[in-house]
Amino acid sequence: MQNIKVKHPEVLAPAGTPEKLRVAIDYGADAVYIGGDAYGLRSRAGNFSFDEMAAGAAYAHERGAKVYVAANIVAHEQNLAGAGAFYRHVRDAGIDAVIVSDPSLIETAITEAPGLKVHLSTQASATNYETLNFWKNEGLERVVLAREVGIDEIKEIRQHTDIQIEAFIHGAMCIGYSGRCVLSNHLSLRDANRGGCAQNCRWKYDLFDLPENGQKRELMGHGPDGQLEKFSMSAVDMSMIEHIPDLVDAGVDSLKIEGRMKTIHYVSTVANVYSTAVRSYCADPEHYQLDPAWVDELWKVAQRELSTGFYYGVPDENFQLFGKRRRMPRYTFVGQVLAYDKASKQVTVQQRNNFGIGDTVEFYGPNFAHHSQKITDLYDDQNQPIDRAPHAMQVVHFTCAQAVQPGDFMRANEN
């Protein structure tokens, strides 16, 4: 009996720098999203110049991938000047689409940069098919759903519209509705909706009552470890790795990973896992099984607890960061493979964190390639024996019995 195949959704990865763009694509992403020097919500990410956009688009297109530019600020009057020229430069750089939330900027992109495709940002809070059809009629190619939309709602939306649907599947969850929050504006004088979010919701706060006699009384109780439990608005991160069939069957066209400010360790790992899982399910949905190794892999780069967000109901207090963490990532990114000599079984590595003789390291590469080994010898770039590689970006080599490829990464268990 021939295996049934289903439509392969796009795995869309974040790329805060040109290096991360290349890594995400090499590790399986079908598309990446980046930021330019204006109009984006990650002003502190390593945003792209127009020349870097063009180089990134060329790299992606040569490998069958796409590049989108996030330009999703809520614009004030002073932000509008020059938008038309910005979009024309983006289009001419070969970018496949821009991700926009502000209606004025959407209109500018459509009218002043003809041919540039436009995707509606999650910041616009699209939660129903009537809204999606409205934006389709305005000329948009795709809508990124609000993060508050559930799986059953996506199924209903899919039945009533044929515009492309993009949905977040992994990464940080903003406590504000669809990311629209003013905590940073009030507490840090940084406009969250124009790229300056200080992530105030991640801070820890004391909570007091307001008695009539003017005496403050602390209201917080004690956590499991006996320490005073401070108040937090911080949500746990999202992970939908265990629910890929639900997302694909619901009709999601693009599966989006959050994290333009995350490391290449994060980008490579998460893109690798989700692209592997999606390929596996789409190739043979009838016999698909979740590989526990995929879940374990994501925990090697997780920053917080993981949950399914709003997909299966409204998150409760268990989806907030309170008390002692239940699980912690225990791996550190320590190096990138530059070369491998099969004859001598010597691997050349560029150091990214301190490692040395006696450490057990894990190599990983595209298509979920993995192997671990203990380092028994180590040499610097002058072929002099050393015990450790403590210097940033130091080039070293050592014996590696199993062949690895340039571009593979190396991590070490912190224990």
mmCIF file of C-alpha atoms in Angstrom:
data_model
loop_
_atom_site.group_PDB
_atom_site.id
_atom_site.type_symbol
_atom_site.label_atom_id
_atom_site.label_comp_id
_atom_site.label_asym_id
_atom_site.label_seq_id
_atom_site.Cartn_x
_atom_site.Cartn_y
_atom_site.Cartn_z
ATOM 1 C CA MET A 1 0.000 0.000 0.000
ATOM 2 C CA GLN A 2 1.412 3.392 -0.990
ATOM 3 C CA ASN A 3 2.066 5.845 1.814
ATOM 4 C CA ILE A 4 -0.271 8.841 2.011
ATOM 5 C CA LYS A 5 1.556 12.160 1.811
ATOM 6 C CA VAL A 6 0.277 15.532 2.984
ATOM 7 C CA LYS A 7 1.145 19.098 2.085
ATOM 8 C CA HIS A 8 4.499 20.137 3.517
ATOM 9 C CA PRO A 9 4.170 23.414 5.474
ATOM 10 C CA GLU A 10 7.018 25.874 5.533
ATOM 11 C CA VAL A 11 9.328 25.799 8.559
ATOM 12 C CA LEU A 12 10.124 29.474 9.178
ATOM 13 C CA ALA A 13 13.127 30.268 11.382
ATOM 14 C CA PRO A 14 14.414 33.531 12.903
ATOM 15 C CA ALA A 15 17.647 35.044 11.642
ATOM 16 C CA GLY A 16 18.960 38.022 13.569
ATOM 17 C CA THR A 17 22.272 38.156 11.666
ATOM 18 C CA PRO A 18 23.654 36.970 8.306
ATOM 19 C CA GLU A 19 25.392 34.088 10.092
ATOM 20 C CA LYS A 20 22.119 32.961 11.660
ATOM 21 C CA LEU A 21 20.404 33.177 8.266
ATOM 22 C CA ARG A 22 22.909 30.776 6.764
ATOM 23 C CA VAL A 23 22.754 28.466 9.756
ATOM 24 C CA ALA A 24 18.950 28.330 9.799
ATOM 25 C CA ILE A 25 18.797 27.399 6.123
ATOM 26 C CA ASP A 26 21.647 24.888 6.390
ATOM 27 C CA TYR A 27 19.821 23.246 9.299
ATOM 28 C CA GLY A 28 16.577 22.739 7.440
ATOM 29 C CA ALA A 29 14.527 25.935 7.520
ATOM 30 C CA ASP A 30 12.433 26.506 4.382
ATOM 31 C CA ALA A 31 12.406 30.249 5.044
ATOM 32 C CA VAL A 32 13.816 32.802 7.470
ATOM 33 C CA TYR A 33 12.643 36.180 8.686
ATOM 34 C CA ILE A 34 15.044 39.024 9.348
ATOM 35 C CA GLY A 35 14.947 42.714 10.259
ATOM 36 C CA GLY A 36 16.159 45.791 8.453
ATOM 37 C CA ASP A 37 17.562 49.001 9.907
ATOM 38 C CA ALA A 38 14.050 50.444 10.378
ATOM 39 C CA TYR A 39 10.416 49.541 11.040
ATOM 40 C CA GLY A 40 11.148 46.323 12.963
ATOM 41 C CA LEU A 41 10.338 45.330 16.546
ATOM 42 C CA ARG A 42 13.819 44.066 17.433
ATOM 43 C CA SER A 43 15.994 47.167 17.384
ATOM 44 C CA ARG A 44 18.741 45.343 19.311
ATOM 45 C CA ALA A 45 18.936 42.380 16.940
ATOM 46 C CA GLY A 46 21.805 42.307 14.453
ATOM 47 C CA ASN A 47 19.634 43.804 11.740
ATOM 48 C CA PHE A 48 20.479 43.681 8.040
ATOM 49 C CA SER A 49 21.685 46.381 5.685
ATOM 50 C CA PHE A 50 20.228 46.299 2.164
ATOM 51 C CA ASP A 51 23.461 44.745 0.850
ATOM 52 C CA GLU A 52 23.240 42.050 3.531
ATOM 53 C CA MET A 53 19.600 41.471 2.600
ATOM 54 C CA ALA A 54 20.590 40.923 -1.017
ATOM 55 C CA ALA A 55 23.373 38.519 -0.051
ATOM 56 C CA GLY A 56 21.055 36.657 2.318
ATOM 57 C CA ALA A 57 18.306 36.390 -0.282
ATOM 58 C CA ALA A 58 20.777 35.059 -2.837
ATOM 59 C CA TYR A 59 22.066 32.452 -0.366
ATOM 60 C CA ALA A 60 18.508 31.363 0.430
ATOM 61 C CA HIS A 61 17.272 31.244 -3.154
ATOM 62 C CA GLU A 62 20.248 29.140 -4.256
ATOM 63 C CA ARG A 63 19.063 26.559 -1.700
ATOM 64 C CA GLY A 64 15.360 26.774 -2.417
ATOM 65 C CA ALA A 65 14.537 28.880 0.646
ATOM 66 C CA LYS A 66 12.894 32.278 1.130
ATOM 67 C CA VAL A 67 13.643 35.418 3.149
ATOM 68 C CA TYR A 68 11.076 37.736 4.728
ATOM 69 C CA VAL A 69 11.720 41.108 6.374
ATOM 70 C CA ALA A 70 9.857 42.034 9.563
ATOM 71 C CA ALA A 71 8.737 45.665 9.401
ATOM 72 C CA ASN A 72 5.959 45.407 11.957
ATOM 73 C CA ILE A 73 6.152 48.469 14.196
ATOM 74 C CA VAL A 74 3.083 50.467 15.185
ATOM 75 C CA ALA A 75 4.045 53.628 13.323
ATOM 76 C CA HIS A 76 3.783 57.173 14.657
ATOM 77 C CA GLU A 77 3.849 60.152 12.324
ATOM 78 C CA GLN A 78 7.616 60.534 12.541
ATOM 79 C CA ASN A 79 8.096 56.897 11.480
ATOM 80 C CA LEU A 80 6.321 57.209 8.132
ATOM 81 C CA ALA A 81 8.792 59.336 6.201
ATOM 82 C CA GLY A 82 10.971 57.217 3.951
ATOM 83 C CA ALA A 83 8.860 54.058 4.207
ATOM 84 C CA GLY A 84 8.284 53.870 0.462
ATOM 85 C CA ALA A 85 11.997 54.027 -0.283
ATOM 86 C CA PHE A 86 12.674 51.406 2.396
ATOM 87 C CA TYR A 87 10.220 48.953 0.831
ATOM 88 C CA ARG A 88 11.582 49.536 -2.658
ATOM 89 C CA HIS A 89 15.108 48.779 -1.439
ATOM 90 C CA VAL A 90 13.811 45.623 0.250
ATOM 91 C CA ARG A 91 12.050 44.519 -2.937
ATOM 92 C CA ASP A 92 15.085 45.248 -5.085
ATOM 93 C CA ALA A 93 17.286 43.231 -2.705
ATOM 94 C CA GLY A 94 15.306 40.139 -3.684
ATOM 95 C CA ILE A 95 13.361 39.741 -0.435
ATOM 96 C CA ASP A 96 10.317 37.483 -0.831
ATOM 97 C CA ALA A 97 7.904 39.398 1.421
ATOM 98 C CA VAL A 98 7.637 41.959 4.217
ATOM 99 C CA ILE A 99 5.810 41.315 7.491
ATOM 100 C CA VAL A 100 3.787 44.404 8.453
ATOM 101 C CA SER A 101 1.118 45.281 11.034
ATOM 102 C CA ASP A 102 0.419 49.005 10.564
ATOM 103 C CA PRO A 103 -2.288 49.672 7.892
ATOM 104 C CA SER A 104 -0.518 52.805 6.680
ATOM 105 C CA LEU A 105 2.751 50.920 6.173
ATOM 106 C CA ILE A 106 0.858 48.094 4.454
ATOM 107 C CA GLU A 107 -0.668 50.568 2.004
ATOM 108 C CA THR A 108 2.727 52.164 1.425
ATOM 109 C CA ALA A 109 4.338 48.789 0.691
ATOM 110 C CA ILE A 110 1.595 47.854 -1.784
ATOM 111 C CA THR A 111 1.423 51.180 -3.605
ATOM 112 C CA GLU A 112 5.052 52.320 -3.553
ATOM 113 C CA ALA A 113 6.858 48.977 -3.964
ATOM 114 C CA PRO A 114 4.780 47.079 -6.548
ATOM 115 C CA GLY A 115 5.635 43.409 -6.696
ATOM 116 C CA LEU A 116 6.705 43.180 -3.048
ATOM 117 C CA LYS A 117 4.509 40.661 -1.268
ATOM 118 C CA VAL A 118 3.062 41.604 2.124
ATOM 119 C CA HIS A 119 2.333 39.378 5.123
ATOM 120 C CA LEU A 120 0.238 40.592 8.050
ATOM 121 C CA SER A 121 2.168 40.508 11.330
ATOM 122 C CA THR A 122 0.890 38.760 14.450
ATOM 123 C CA GLN A 123 0.872 42.239 16.047
ATOM 124 C CA ALA A 124 -2.308 42.954 14.071
ATOM 125 C CA SER A 125 -4.219 40.346 16.126
ATOM 126 C CA ALA A 126 -5.944 38.429 13.326
ATOM 127 C CA THR A 127 -8.213 35.914 15.077
ATOM 128 C CA ASN A 128 -11.076 35.170 12.636
ATOM 129 C CA TYR A 129 -11.565 34.291 8.982
ATOM 130 C CA GLU A 130 -13.492 37.490 8.231
ATOM 131 C CA THR A 131 -10.337 39.426 9.117
ATOM 132 C CA LEU A 132 -8.187 37.141 6.977
ATOM 133 C CA ASN A 133 -10.499 37.603 4.012
ATOM 134 C CA PHE A 134 -10.406 41.371 4.511
ATOM 135 C CA TRP A 135 -6.617 41.369 4.251
ATOM 136 C CA LYS A 136 -6.715 39.009 1.274
ATOM 137 C CA ASN A 137 -8.960 41.509 -0.507
ATOM 138 C CA GLU A 138 -6.453 44.247 0.354
ATOM 139 C CA GLY A 139 -3.824 42.317 -1.584
ATOM 140 C CA LEU A 140 -1.903 40.484 1.162
ATOM 141 C CA GLU A 141 -0.451 37.050 0.508
ATOM 142 C CA ARG A 142 -0.367 35.729 4.084
ATOM 143 C CA VAL A 143 -1.630 36.392 7.607
ATOM 144 C CA VAL A 144 0.366 35.547 10.723
ATOM 145 C CA LEU A 145 -2.311 34.598 13.233
ATOM 146 C CA ALA A 146 -2.524 36.127 16.682
ATOM 147 C CA ARG A 147 -0.883 33.839 19.218
ATOM 148 C CA GLU A 148 -4.182 33.618 21.091
ATOM 149 C CA VAL A 149 -5.819 31.489 18.363
ATOM 150 C CA GLY A 150 -6.447 27.810 19.145
ATOM 151 C CA ILE A 151 -6.219 24.710 16.954
ATOM 152 C CA ASP A 152 -9.998 24.353 16.559
ATOM 153 C CA GLU A 153 -10.240 28.003 15.557
ATOM 154 C CA ILE A 154 -7.524 27.509 12.926
ATOM 155 C CA LYS A 155 -9.503 24.623 11.442
ATOM 156 C CA GLU A 156 -12.576 26.815 11.145
ATOM 157 C CA ILE A 157 -10.566 29.696 9.686
ATOM 158 C CA ARG A 158 -9.021 27.351 7.113
ATOM 159 C CA GLN A 159 -12.470 26.226 5.949
ATOM 160 C CA HIS A 160 -13.499 29.798 5.104
ATOM 161 C CA THR A 161 -10.409 31.330 3.496
ATOM 162 C CA ASP A 162 -7.628 30.337 1.112
ATOM 163 C CA ILE A 163 -5.129 33.020 2.123
ATOM 164 C CA GLN A 164 -1.884 31.594 3.507
ATOM 165 C CA ILE A 165 -1.883 31.027 7.272
ATOM 166 C CA GLU A 166 1.234 31.362 9.405
ATOM 167 C CA ALA A 167 1.301 30.435 13.099
ATOM 168 C CA PHE A 168 3.935 30.448 15.832
ATOM 169 C CA ILE A 169 5.005 27.011 17.006
ATOM 170 C CA HIS A 170 8.026 27.608 19.246
ATOM 171 C CA GLY A 171 9.662 30.297 21.358
ATOM 172 C CA ALA A 172 8.909 33.092 23.789
ATOM 173 C CA MET A 173 5.332 34.110 24.528
ATOM 174 C CA CYS A 174 4.562 37.784 25.120
ATOM 175 C CA ILE A 175 2.295 38.568 28.065
ATOM 176 C CA GLY A 176 0.642 41.367 26.060
ATOM 177 C CA TYR A 177 -2.170 40.569 23.633
ATOM 178 C CA SER A 178 -0.457 39.622 20.365
ATOM 179 C CA GLY A 179 2.628 41.409 21.646
ATOM 180 C CA ARG A 180 0.952 44.788 22.095
ATOM 181 C CA CYS A 181 2.129 45.943 25.499
ATOM 182 C CA VAL A 182 3.013 49.261 27.136
ATOM 183 C CA LEU A 183 4.829 48.026 30.255
ATOM 184 C CA SER A 184 8.165 48.915 28.709
ATOM 185 C CA ASN A 185 6.895 52.377 27.741
ATOM 186 C CA HIS A 186 5.797 53.173 31.295
ATOM 187 C CA LEU A 187 8.560 51.478 33.297
ATOM 188 C CA SER A 188 11.593 51.874 31.031
ATOM 189 C CA LEU A 189 10.686 54.719 28.650
ATOM 190 C CA ARG A 190 11.255 52.299 25.763
ATOM 191 C CA ASP A 191 8.471 51.863 23.198
ATOM 192 C CA ALA A 192 7.768 48.134 22.913
ATOM 193 C CA ASN A 193 5.730 48.589 19.756
ATOM 194 C CA ARG A 194 8.487 50.465 17.981
ATOM 195 C CA GLY A 195 11.334 48.052 18.695
ATOM 196 C CA GLY A 196 12.410 49.007 22.221
ATOM 197 C CA CYS A 197 10.832 46.385 24.507
ATOM 198 C CA ALA A 198 12.763 45.997 27.780
ATOM 199 C CA GLN A 199 10.884 42.750 28.613
ATOM 200 C CA ASN A 200 9.595 44.155 31.887
ATOM 201 C CA CYS A 201 7.215 41.215 32.230
ATOM 202 C CA ARG A 202 10.278 38.998 32.815
ATOM 203 C CA TRP A 203 11.291 40.990 35.884
ATOM 204 C CA LYS A 204 10.492 39.897 39.442
ATOM 205 C CA TYR A 205 8.269 42.183 41.499
ATOM 206 C CA ASP A 206 7.222 42.526 45.131
ATOM 207 C CA LEU A 207 3.480 42.891 45.650
ATOM 208 C CA PHE A 208 2.018 45.080 48.417
ATOM 209 C CA ASP A 209 -1.449 46.027 49.562
ATOM 210 C CA LEU A 210 -2.574 49.648 49.866
ATOM 211 C CA PRO A 211 -3.908 49.970 53.439
ATOM 212 C CA GLU A 212 -5.679 53.150 54.511
ATOM 213 C CA ASN A 213 -3.180 53.827 57.287
ATOM 214 C CA GLY A 214 -0.354 54.171 54.797
ATOM 215 C CA GLN A 215 1.600 51.124 56.009
ATOM 216 C CA LYS A 216 2.600 48.755 53.203
ATOM 217 C CA ARG A 217 2.124 45.044 53.817
ATOM 218 C CA GLU A 218 3.862 42.510 51.615
ATOM 219 C CA LEU A 219 1.356 40.108 50.099
ATOM 220 C CA MET A 220 3.599 37.490 48.554
ATOM 221 C CA GLY A 221 3.859 34.056 50.133
ATOM 222 C CA HIS A 222 6.745 31.605 50.262
ATOM 223 C CA GLY A 223 7.655 29.203 47.492
ATOM 224 C CA PRO A 224 8.504 25.483 47.768
ATOM 225 C CA ASP A 225 12.088 26.265 48.754
ATOM 226 C CA GLY A 226 10.988 28.515 51.626
ATOM 227 C CA GLN A 227 12.110 31.666 49.861
ATOM 228 C CA LEU A 228 9.785 34.618 49.356
ATOM 229 C CA GLU A 229 7.979 34.101 46.055
ATOM 230 C CA LYS A 230 8.092 37.290 44.025
ATOM 231 C CA PHE A 231 5.380 38.246 41.568
ATOM 232 C CA SER A 232 6.036 37.721 37.863
ATOM 233 C CA MET A 233 4.028 38.228 34.691
ATOM 234 C CA SER A 234 6.436 36.052 32.733
ATOM 235 C CA ALA A 235 4.891 33.368 30.516
ATOM 236 C CA VAL A 236 6.640 30.101 29.795
ATOM 237 C CA ASP A 237 7.820 29.470 26.245
ATOM 238 C CA MET A 238 5.844 27.666 23.565
ATOM 239 C CA SER A 239 6.730 24.305 22.059
ATOM 240 C CA MET A 240 4.467 22.450 19.638
ATOM 241 C CA ILE A 241 6.895 19.676 18.704
ATOM 242 C CA GLU A 242 4.514 17.078 20.138
ATOM 243 C CA HIS A 243 1.608 18.354 18.029
ATOM 244 C CA ILE A 244 2.955 18.667 14.481
ATOM 245 C CA PRO A 245 0.100 16.539 13.027
ATOM 246 C CA ASP A 246 -2.505 18.879 14.532
ATOM 247 C CA LEU A 247 -0.873 21.939 12.981
ATOM 248 C CA VAL A 248 -0.438 20.392 9.543
ATOM 249 C CA ASP A 249 -3.919 18.872 9.469
ATOM 250 C CA ALA A 250 -5.443 22.191 10.571
ATOM 251 C CA GLY A 251 -4.105 23.742 7.358
ATOM 252 C CA VAL A 252 -1.264 25.951 8.634
ATOM 253 C CA ASP A 253 0.962 26.923 5.706
ATOM 254 C CA SER A 254 3.936 28.263 7.660
ATOM 255 C CA LEU A 255 5.207 27.107 11.062
ATOM 256 C CA LYS A 256 7.017 30.012 12.687
ATOM 257 C CA ILE A 257 9.798 29.834 15.265
ATOM 258 C CA GLU A 258 10.341 32.880 17.494
ATOM 259 C CA GLY A 259 13.775 34.257 18.358
ATOM 260 C CA ARG A 260 15.631 36.760 16.158
ATOM 261 C CA MET A 261 17.812 37.631 19.152
ATOM 262 C CA LYS A 262 18.606 34.014 20.033
ATOM 263 C CA THR A 263 21.974 32.329 19.424
ATOM 264 C CA ILE A 264 23.065 30.179 16.480
ATOM 265 C CA HIS A 265 22.951 27.261 18.944
ATOM 266 C CA TYR A 266 19.227 27.906 19.398
ATOM 267 C CA VAL A 267 18.503 28.609 15.725
ATOM 268 C CA SER A 268 20.333 25.539 14.440
ATOM 269 C CA THR A 269 18.840 23.216 17.044
ATOM 270 C CA VAL A 270 15.218 24.320 16.749
ATOM 271 C CA ALA A 271 15.245 24.534 12.933
ATOM 272 C CA ASN A 272 16.831 21.089 12.813
ATOM 273 C CA VAL A 273 14.217 19.530 15.090
ATOM 274 C CA TYR A 274 11.108 20.999 13.504
ATOM 275 C CA SER A 275 12.245 20.457 9.912
ATOM 276 C CA THR A 276 12.997 16.829 10.756
ATOM 277 C CA ALA A 277 9.621 16.324 12.429
ATOM 278 C CA VAL A 278 7.653 18.033 9.648
ATOM 279 C CA ARG A 279 9.404 16.047 6.926
ATOM 280 C CA SER A 280 8.750 12.834 8.807
ATOM 281 C CA TYR A 281 5.039 13.501 9.248
ATOM 282 C CA CYS A 282 4.392 14.777 5.739
ATOM 283 C CA ALA A 283 6.214 11.832 4.156
ATOM 284 C CA ASP A 284 4.173 9.212 5.991
ATOM 285 C CA PRO A 285 1.423 10.549 8.281
ATOM 286 C CA GLU A 286 -0.110 7.112 8.769
ATOM 287 C CA HIS A 287 3.002 5.715 10.464
ATOM 288 C CA TYR A 288 4.325 8.919 11.995
ATOM 289 C CA GLN A 289 5.568 8.751 15.575
ATOM 290 C CA LEU A 290 7.016 11.459 17.762
ATOM 291 C CA ASP A 291 10.681 10.804 18.418
ATOM 292 C CA PRO A 292 11.454 11.528 22.105
ATOM 293 C CA ALA A 293 14.914 12.631 20.967
ATOM 294 C CA TRP A 294 13.309 15.674 19.301
ATOM 295 C CA VAL A 295 11.845 16.798 22.615
ATOM 296 C CA ASP A 296 15.120 16.194 24.429
ATOM 297 C CA GLU A 297 16.962 18.164 21.767
ATOM 298 C CA LEU A 298 14.761 21.229 22.263
ATOM 299 C CA TRP A 299 15.425 21.132 25.992
ATOM 300 C CA LYS A 300 19.134 21.537 25.264
ATOM 301 C CA VAL A 301 18.457 25.137 24.209
ATOM 302 C CA ALA A 302 15.259 25.933 26.161
ATOM 303 C CA GLN A 303 15.391 29.135 28.205
ATOM 304 C CA ARG A 304 12.199 28.544 30.197
ATOM 305 C CA GLU A 305 9.541 25.925 30.813
ATOM 306 C CA LEU A 306 7.676 24.802 27.693
ATOM 307 C CA SER A 307 3.943 24.717 26.981
ATOM 308 C CA THR A 308 1.433 24.697 24.119
ATOM 309 C CA GLY A 309 0.386 28.322 24.643
ATOM 310 C CA PHE A 310 -3.226 29.001 23.626
ATOM 311 C CA TYR A 311 -3.563 26.112 21.176
ATOM 312 C CA TYR A 312 -5.560 23.842 23.506
ATOM 313 C CA GLY A 313 -7.231 26.337 25.791
ATOM 314 C CA VAL A 314 -6.448 29.420 27.838
ATOM 315 C CA PRO A 315 -3.160 29.019 29.770
ATOM 316 C CA ASP A 316 -3.498 28.785 33.541
ATOM 317 C CA GLU A 317 -1.067 29.536 36.369
ATOM 318 C CA ASN A 318 0.996 26.461 35.444
ATOM 319 C CA PHE A 319 2.033 28.258 32.280
ATOM 320 C CA GLN A 320 3.610 31.107 34.268
ATOM 321 C CA LEU A 321 7.128 31.244 35.697
ATOM 322 C CA PHE A 322 6.620 30.759 39.423
ATOM 323 C CA GLY A 323 8.581 28.743 41.947
ATOM 324 C CA LYS A 324 11.488 26.429 41.260
ATOM 325 C CA ARG A 325 12.063 25.449 37.651
ATOM 326 C CA ARG A 326 11.015 21.914 36.811
ATOM 327 C CA ARG A 327 13.647 21.376 34.157
ATOM 328 C CA MET A 328 16.794 23.207 33.165
ATOM 329 C CA PRO A 329 18.862 23.108 29.952
ATOM 330 C CA ARG A 330 22.248 21.594 30.665
ATOM 331 C CA TYR A 331 24.133 22.103 27.428
ATOM 332 C CA THR A 332 26.497 24.849 26.308
ATOM 333 C CA PHE A 333 27.422 25.625 22.719
ATOM 334 C CA VAL A 334 31.217 25.271 22.577
ATOM 335 C CA GLY A 335 32.356 25.135 18.960
ATOM 336 C CA GLN A 336 31.776 24.994 15.217
ATOM 337 C CA VAL A 337 33.430 22.498 12.883
ATOM 338 C CA LEU A 338 35.664 24.130 10.263
ATOM 339 C CA ALA A 339 37.167 20.995 8.694
ATOM 340 C CA TYR A 340 37.568 17.247 9.105
ATOM 341 C CA ASP A 341 40.449 15.095 7.848
ATOM 342 C CA LYS A 342 39.328 11.512 7.314
ATOM 343 C CA ALA A 343 42.860 10.154 7.042
ATOM 344 C CA SER A 344 44.081 11.501 10.392
ATOM 345 C CA LYS A 345 40.596 11.627 11.984
ATOM 346 C CA GLN A 346 41.373 15.176 13.086
ATOM 347 C CA VAL A 347 38.569 17.712 13.431
ATOM 348 C CA THR A 348 39.306 21.450 13.298
ATOM 349 C CA VAL A 349 36.975 23.511 15.483
ATOM 350 C CA GLN A 350 36.471 27.205 16.116
ATOM 351 C CA GLN A 351 35.898 27.664 19.851
ATOM 352 C CA ARG A 352 32.740 29.423 21.065
ATOM 353 C CA ASN A 353 32.962 28.500 24.775
ATOM 354 C CA ASN A 354 35.616 27.003 27.043
ATOM 355 C CA PHE A 355 36.221 23.255 26.620
ATOM 356 C CA GLY A 356 39.150 20.898 26.956
ATOM 357 C CA ILE A 357 40.622 17.450 27.491
ATOM 358 C CA GLY A 358 38.371 15.182 29.523
ATOM 359 C CA ASP A 359 35.136 16.893 28.429
ATOM 360 C CA THR A 360 32.448 14.845 26.738
ATOM 361 C CA VAL A 361 31.089 16.774 23.768
ATOM 362 C CA GLU A 362 28.235 16.199 21.367
ATOM 363 C CA PHE A 363 28.481 16.975 17.656
ATOM 364 C CA TYR A 364 25.300 17.713 15.761
ATOM 365 C CA GLY A 365 24.531 18.663 12.200
ATOM 366 C CA PRO A 366 21.721 19.022 9.639
ATOM 367 C CA ASN A 367 19.215 16.192 9.216
ATOM 368 C CA PHE A 368 19.474 15.461 12.934
ATOM 369 C CA ALA A 369 22.964 13.949 12.774
ATOM 370 C CA HIS A 370 24.430 13.396 16.257
ATOM 371 C CA HIS A 371 27.270 11.671 18.030
ATOM 372 C CA SER A 372 29.120 12.122 21.334
ATOM 373 C CA GLN A 373 32.696 11.506 22.367
ATOM 374 C CA LYS A 374 35.257 12.333 25.038
ATOM 375 C CA ILE A 375 38.104 14.685 24.119
ATOM 376 C CA THR A 376 41.422 12.892 24.738
ATOM 377 C CA ASP A 377 43.844 15.242 22.968
ATOM 378 C CA LEU A 378 43.826 18.902 21.975
ATOM 379 C CA TYR A 379 46.131 21.120 19.869
ATOM 380 C CA ASP A 380 46.219 24.814 19.034
ATOM 381 C CA ASP A 381 46.576 26.288 15.531
ATOM 382 C CA GLN A 382 50.380 25.937 15.829
ATOM 383 C CA ASN A 383 49.936 22.211 16.500
ATOM 384 C CA GLN A 384 51.072 22.649 20.088
ATOM 385 C CA PRO A 385 49.381 20.430 22.696
ATOM 386 C CA ILE A 386 47.073 22.273 25.126
ATOM 387 C CA ASP A 387 44.750 21.192 27.904
ATOM 388 C CA ARG A 388 41.897 23.601 27.221
ATOM 389 C CA ALA A 389 40.602 26.075 24.642
ATOM 390 C CA PRO A 390 39.711 29.126 26.763
ATOM 391 C CA HIS A 391 40.033 31.903 24.179
ATOM 392 C CA ALA A 392 37.074 33.188 22.193
ATOM 393 C CA MET A 393 37.052 32.053 18.527
ATOM 394 C CA GLN A 394 40.277 30.095 19.084
ATOM 395 C CA VAL A 395 40.962 27.508 16.340
ATOM 396 C CA VAL A 396 41.953 24.085 17.679
ATOM 397 C CA HIS A 397 41.972 20.479 16.519
ATOM 398 C CA PHE A 398 41.674 17.073 18.145
ATOM 399 C CA THR A 399 40.944 13.446 17.354
ATOM 400 C CA CYS A 400 37.370 12.689 16.336
ATOM 401 C CA ALA A 401 36.795 9.031 15.460
ATOM 402 C CA GLN A 402 33.484 9.630 13.686
ATOM 403 C CA ALA A 403 33.421 11.848 10.599
ATOM 404 C CA VAL A 404 31.766 15.266 10.901
ATOM 405 C CA GLN A 405 31.076 18.011 8.368
ATOM 406 C CA PRO A 406 32.111 21.677 8.151
ATOM 407 C CA GLY A 407 29.268 23.697 9.662
ATOM 408 C CA ASP A 408 28.415 21.055 12.261
ATOM 409 C CA PHE A 409 28.253 22.356 15.823
ATOM 410 C CA MET A 410 29.597 21.065 19.106
ATOM 411 C CA ARG A 411 27.981 21.363 22.535
ATOM 412 C CA ALA A 412 28.990 20.158 25.975
ATOM 413 C CA ASN A 413 26.939 19.021 28.945
ATOM 414 C CA GLU A 414 27.415 21.546 31.757
ATOM 415 C CA ASN A 415 27.667 18.691 34.265
#
